[in-house]
Coordinates of N, CA, C and O and ligand atoms in Angstrom, one line a residue:
M6 N 9.8 -26.2 -14.1 CA 8.5 -25.9 -14.7 C 8.1 -25.1 -13.7 O 7.5 -25.9 -12.4
S7 N 7.9 -23.6 -14.0 CA 7.2 -23.0 -13.1 C 5.5 -22.8 -12.9 O 5.3 -22.8 -14.0
I8 N 5.2 -23.1 -12.0 CA 3.4 -23.0 -11.8 C 3.1 -21.9 -11.0 O 2.1 -22.0 -10.4
Q9 N 4.0 -20.8 -10.9 CA 3.4 -19.7 -9.9 C 2.3 -18.8 -10.8 O 3.0 -18.8 -11.9
R10 N 1.7 -18.8 -10.1 CA 0.6 -17.8 -10.9 C 0.8 -16.3 -10.7 O 1.6 -16.1 -9.3
S11 N 0.8 -15.4 -11.5 CA 1.0 -14.1 -11.5 C 0.2 -13.5 -10.3 O -0.8 -13.9 -10.0
R12 N 0.8 -12.9 -9.4 CA 0.0 -12.5 -8.2 C -1.0 -11.4 -8.9 O -0.6 -10.8 -9.6
S13 N -2.1 -10.8 -8.0 CA -2.7 -10.0 -8.3 C -1.9 -8.7 -8.1 O -1.0 -8.7 -7.1
P14 N -2.4 -7.4 -8.9 CA -1.6 -6.1 -8.5 C -1.7 -5.7 -7.4 O -0.7 -5.3 -6.4
F15 N -2.9 -5.9 -6.3 CA -3.1 -5.7 -5.1 C -2.1 -6.4 -4.0 O -1.5 -5.9 -3.1
E16 N -1.6 -7.9 -4.3 CA -0.8 -7.9 -3.6 C 0.4 -8.0 -3.8 O 1.5 -7.7 -2.7
R17 N 0.8 -7.3 -5.1 CA 1.9 -6.9 -5.3 C 2.0 -5.7 -4.6 O 3.5 -5.1 -3.7
L18 N 1.4 -4.8 -4.8 CA 1.2 -3.2 -4.2 C 1.6 -3.7 -2.5 O 2.4 -2.9 -1.8
R19 N 0.7 -4.6 -1.7 CA 1.2 -5.0 -0.6 C 2.4 -5.2 -0.2 O 2.6 -4.7 0.6
Q20 N 2.8 -6.2 -1.0 CA 3.9 -6.6 -0.7 C 5.0 -5.0 -0.6 O 6.0 -5.1 0.2
R21 N 4.8 -4.4 -1.5 CA 5.4 -3.4 -1.8 C 5.6 -2.6 -0.4 O 6.5 -1.8 -0.1
L22 N 4.4 -2.4 -0.1 CA 4.3 -1.3 1.0 C 4.9 -2.0 2.6 O 4.8 -1.5 3.5
D23 N 4.7 -3.1 2.5 CA 5.0 -4.3 3.4 C 6.3 -3.6 4.1 O 6.8 -3.8 5.4
R24 N 7.1 -3.2 3.1 CA 8.7 -3.1 2.9 C 8.6 -1.4 3.4 O 9.3 -1.2 4.2
T25 N 7.6 -0.9 2.8 CA 7.8 0.4 3.3 C 6.7 0.4 4.6 O 5.8 0.7 4.6
S26 N 7.2 0.4 6.0 CA 6.4 -0.1 7.1 C 5.3 1.1 7.3 O 6.2 2.4 7.5
A27 N 4.2 1.0 7.5 CA 3.8 2.5 8.3 C 4.5 3.0 9.6 O 4.6 2.2 10.5
R28 N 5.1 4.4 9.5 CA 5.3 5.0 10.4 C 5.0 6.1 10.4 O 5.0 7.0 9.5
C29 N 4.9 6.8 11.9 CA 4.3 8.0 11.8 C 5.6 9.2 11.6 O 6.5 8.8 12.4
R30 N 5.5 10.1 10.6 CA 6.3 10.9 10.3 C 6.5 12.3 12.1 O 7.2 12.4 12.0
E31 N 5.3 12.4 12.2 CA 5.0 13.2 13.4 C 5.7 12.5 14.8 O 6.8 13.3 15.4
C32 N 5.5 11.4 15.0 CA 5.9 11.1 16.5 C 7.1 9.8 16.3 O 7.6 9.1 17.2
G33 N 7.1 8.9 15.1 CA 7.9 8.0 15.1 C 7.3 6.9 15.6 O 7.7 5.7 15.3
Y34 N 5.9 6.6 15.5 CA 5.2 5.4 15.9 C 5.4 4.6 15.0 O 5.0 4.9 13.7
D35 N 5.7 3.4 15.2 CA 5.8 2.4 14.4 C 4.3 2.0 14.3 O 4.2 1.3 15.2
G36 N 3.6 2.1 13.3 CA 2.5 1.3 12.9 C 2.6 0.2 12.4 O 1.5 -0.3 11.2
D37 N 3.3 -0.7 12.8 CA 3.3 -2.0 11.6 C 2.0 -2.9 12.6 O 1.5 -3.5 11.7
D38 N 1.8 -2.7 13.0 CA 0.5 -3.5 13.9 C -1.0 -3.0 13.1 O -1.4 -3.7 12.8
A39 N -1.1 -2.0 13.1 CA -2.5 -0.9 12.4 C -2.2 -1.2 10.8 O -3.4 -1.9 10.5
G40 N -1.1 -1.3 10.3 CA -1.1 -1.1 8.9 C -1.7 -0.2 8.3 O -1.8 0.9 8.9
W41 N -2.2 -0.4 7.0 CA -2.7 0.7 6.3 C -4.0 0.5 5.7 O -4.7 -0.6 5.7
H42 N -4.5 1.4 5.7 CA -6.4 1.4 5.2 C -6.0 1.8 3.7 O -5.7 2.5 3.4
V43 N -6.7 1.0 3.0 CA -6.5 0.8 1.5 C -7.8 1.4 0.9 O -8.9 0.8 1.0
T44 N -7.8 2.1 -0.2 CA -8.8 2.5 -0.3 C -8.5 2.6 -2.1 O -7.1 3.0 -2.4
T45 N -9.3 2.3 -2.8 CA -8.9 2.5 -4.5 C -9.7 3.5 -5.1 O -11.1 3.5 -4.6
S46 N -9.5 3.7 -6.1 CA -10.2 5.2 -6.9 C -9.8 4.7 -8.7 O -9.2 5.9 -8.8
G47 N -9.9 3.4 -8.6 CA -9.8 3.3 -10.3 C -8.8 3.1 -10.8 O -8.2 1.7 -10.6
R48 N -7.5 4.0 -11.1 CA -6.3 3.6 -11.4 C -5.3 3.9 -10.3 O -4.1 3.9 -10.6
S49 N -5.6 4.3 -9.2 CA -4.9 4.1 -8.0 C -5.2 3.8 -6.8 O -6.5 3.6 -6.3
V50 N -4.5 3.5 -6.0 CA -4.5 3.0 -4.7 C -4.0 3.9 -3.9 O -2.8 4.3 -3.7
H51 N -4.7 4.3 -2.8 CA -4.4 5.1 -1.8 C -4.3 4.3 -0.5 O -4.9 3.7 0.1
Y52 N -3.5 4.5 0.5 CA -3.0 4.0 1.5 C -3.2 5.3 2.4 O -2.3 6.3 2.1
R53 N -3.6 4.5 3.7 CA -4.0 5.9 4.6 C -3.6 4.9 6.2 O -3.9 4.1 6.4
F54 N -2.9 5.9 6.9 CA -2.4 5.2 8.0 C -2.9 6.6 9.2 O -1.8 7.5 9.0
V55 N -3.4 5.9 10.1 CA -3.7 7.2 11.4 C -3.2 6.6 12.7 O -3.3 5.8 12.9
C56 N -2.4 7.5 12.9 CA -1.3 7.5 13.8 C -2.4 6.9 15.4 O -2.8 8.0 15.5
P57 N -2.2 6.0 15.9 CA -3.1 5.9 17.1 C -2.4 6.7 18.3 O -3.1 7.1 19.0
S58 N -1.3 6.9 18.0 CA -0.5 8.0 19.0 C -0.7 9.5 19.3 O -1.0 10.0 20.1
C59 N -0.6 10.1 17.8 CA -0.8 11.3 17.7 C -1.4 11.8 16.8 O -2.1 13.0 16.8
A60 N -2.5 10.8 16.4 CA -3.6 11.1 15.4 C -3.1 11.8 14.0 O -3.6 12.4 13.1
G61 N -1.8 11.6 13.6 CA -1.0 12.1 12.5 C -1.3 11.1 11.4 O -1.7 9.8 11.7
V62 N -1.6 11.4 10.2 CA -1.8 10.9 8.9 C -0.8 10.9 8.1 O -0.3 11.9 7.7
E63 N -0.4 9.7 7.5 CA 0.4 9.2 6.7 C -0.8 8.8 5.5 O -1.7 7.9 5.5
T64 N -0.1 9.2 4.3 CA -0.7 8.9 2.9 C 0.0 8.3 1.7 O 1.4 8.8 2.0
R65 N -0.2 7.2 1.5 CA 0.6 7.2 -0.2 C -0.4 7.0 -0.9 O -1.4 6.3 -0.9
E66 N 0.1 7.3 -2.1 CA -0.6 7.1 -3.5 C 0.1 6.1 -4.3 O 1.3 6.4 -4.5
V67 N -0.6 5.0 -5.2 CA 0.3 4.2 -5.7 C -0.7 4.1 -7.2 O -1.5 3.5 -6.8
R68 N -0.1 4.4 -8.2 CA -1.0 4.1 -9.6 C -0.8 2.9 -9.7 O 0.3 2.3 -10.0
L69 N -2.2 2.1 -10.3 CA -1.9 1.1 -11.1 C -1.3 1.3 -12.6 O -1.7 2.1 -13.0
E70 N -1.0 0.4 -12.7 CA -0.5 0.2 -14.5 C -1.4 0.1 -15.2 O -2.5 0.2 -15.0
S71 N -1.8 1.3 -16.4 CA -2.7 1.2 -16.9 C -3.1 0.3 -17.6 O -2.5 -0.8 -17.7
P72 N -4.5 0.3 -17.9 CA -5.1 -1.0 -18.0 C -4.4 -1.5 -19.9 O -4.3 -0.4 -20.3
R73 N -4.9 -2.6 -20.4 CA -4.9 -3.0 -21.6 C -5.6 -2.1 -22.4 O -6.8 -2.0 -22.1
R74 N -5.3 -1.5 -23.5 CA -6.5 -0.9 -24.6 C -6.5 -1.5 -25.8 O -5.8 -2.4 -26.2
Ligands
LIG122 ZN1 2.1 9.9 15.7

């Protein structure tokens, strides 16, 4: 019998992004330590990573599943 609770969407997104580590495209800096800065805007989650090495910016956008109607 499973007593696992379903994870929150945020946790799942976080795990998904953990696999996609923050890495700077400009200089190849591996930003695992810094991680992503997360902001949400209703239906989507924006991830932003500013490279501490060259100040390049990486962004990802993940759309949340549409809410129940
Ligand atoms: Zn960089």
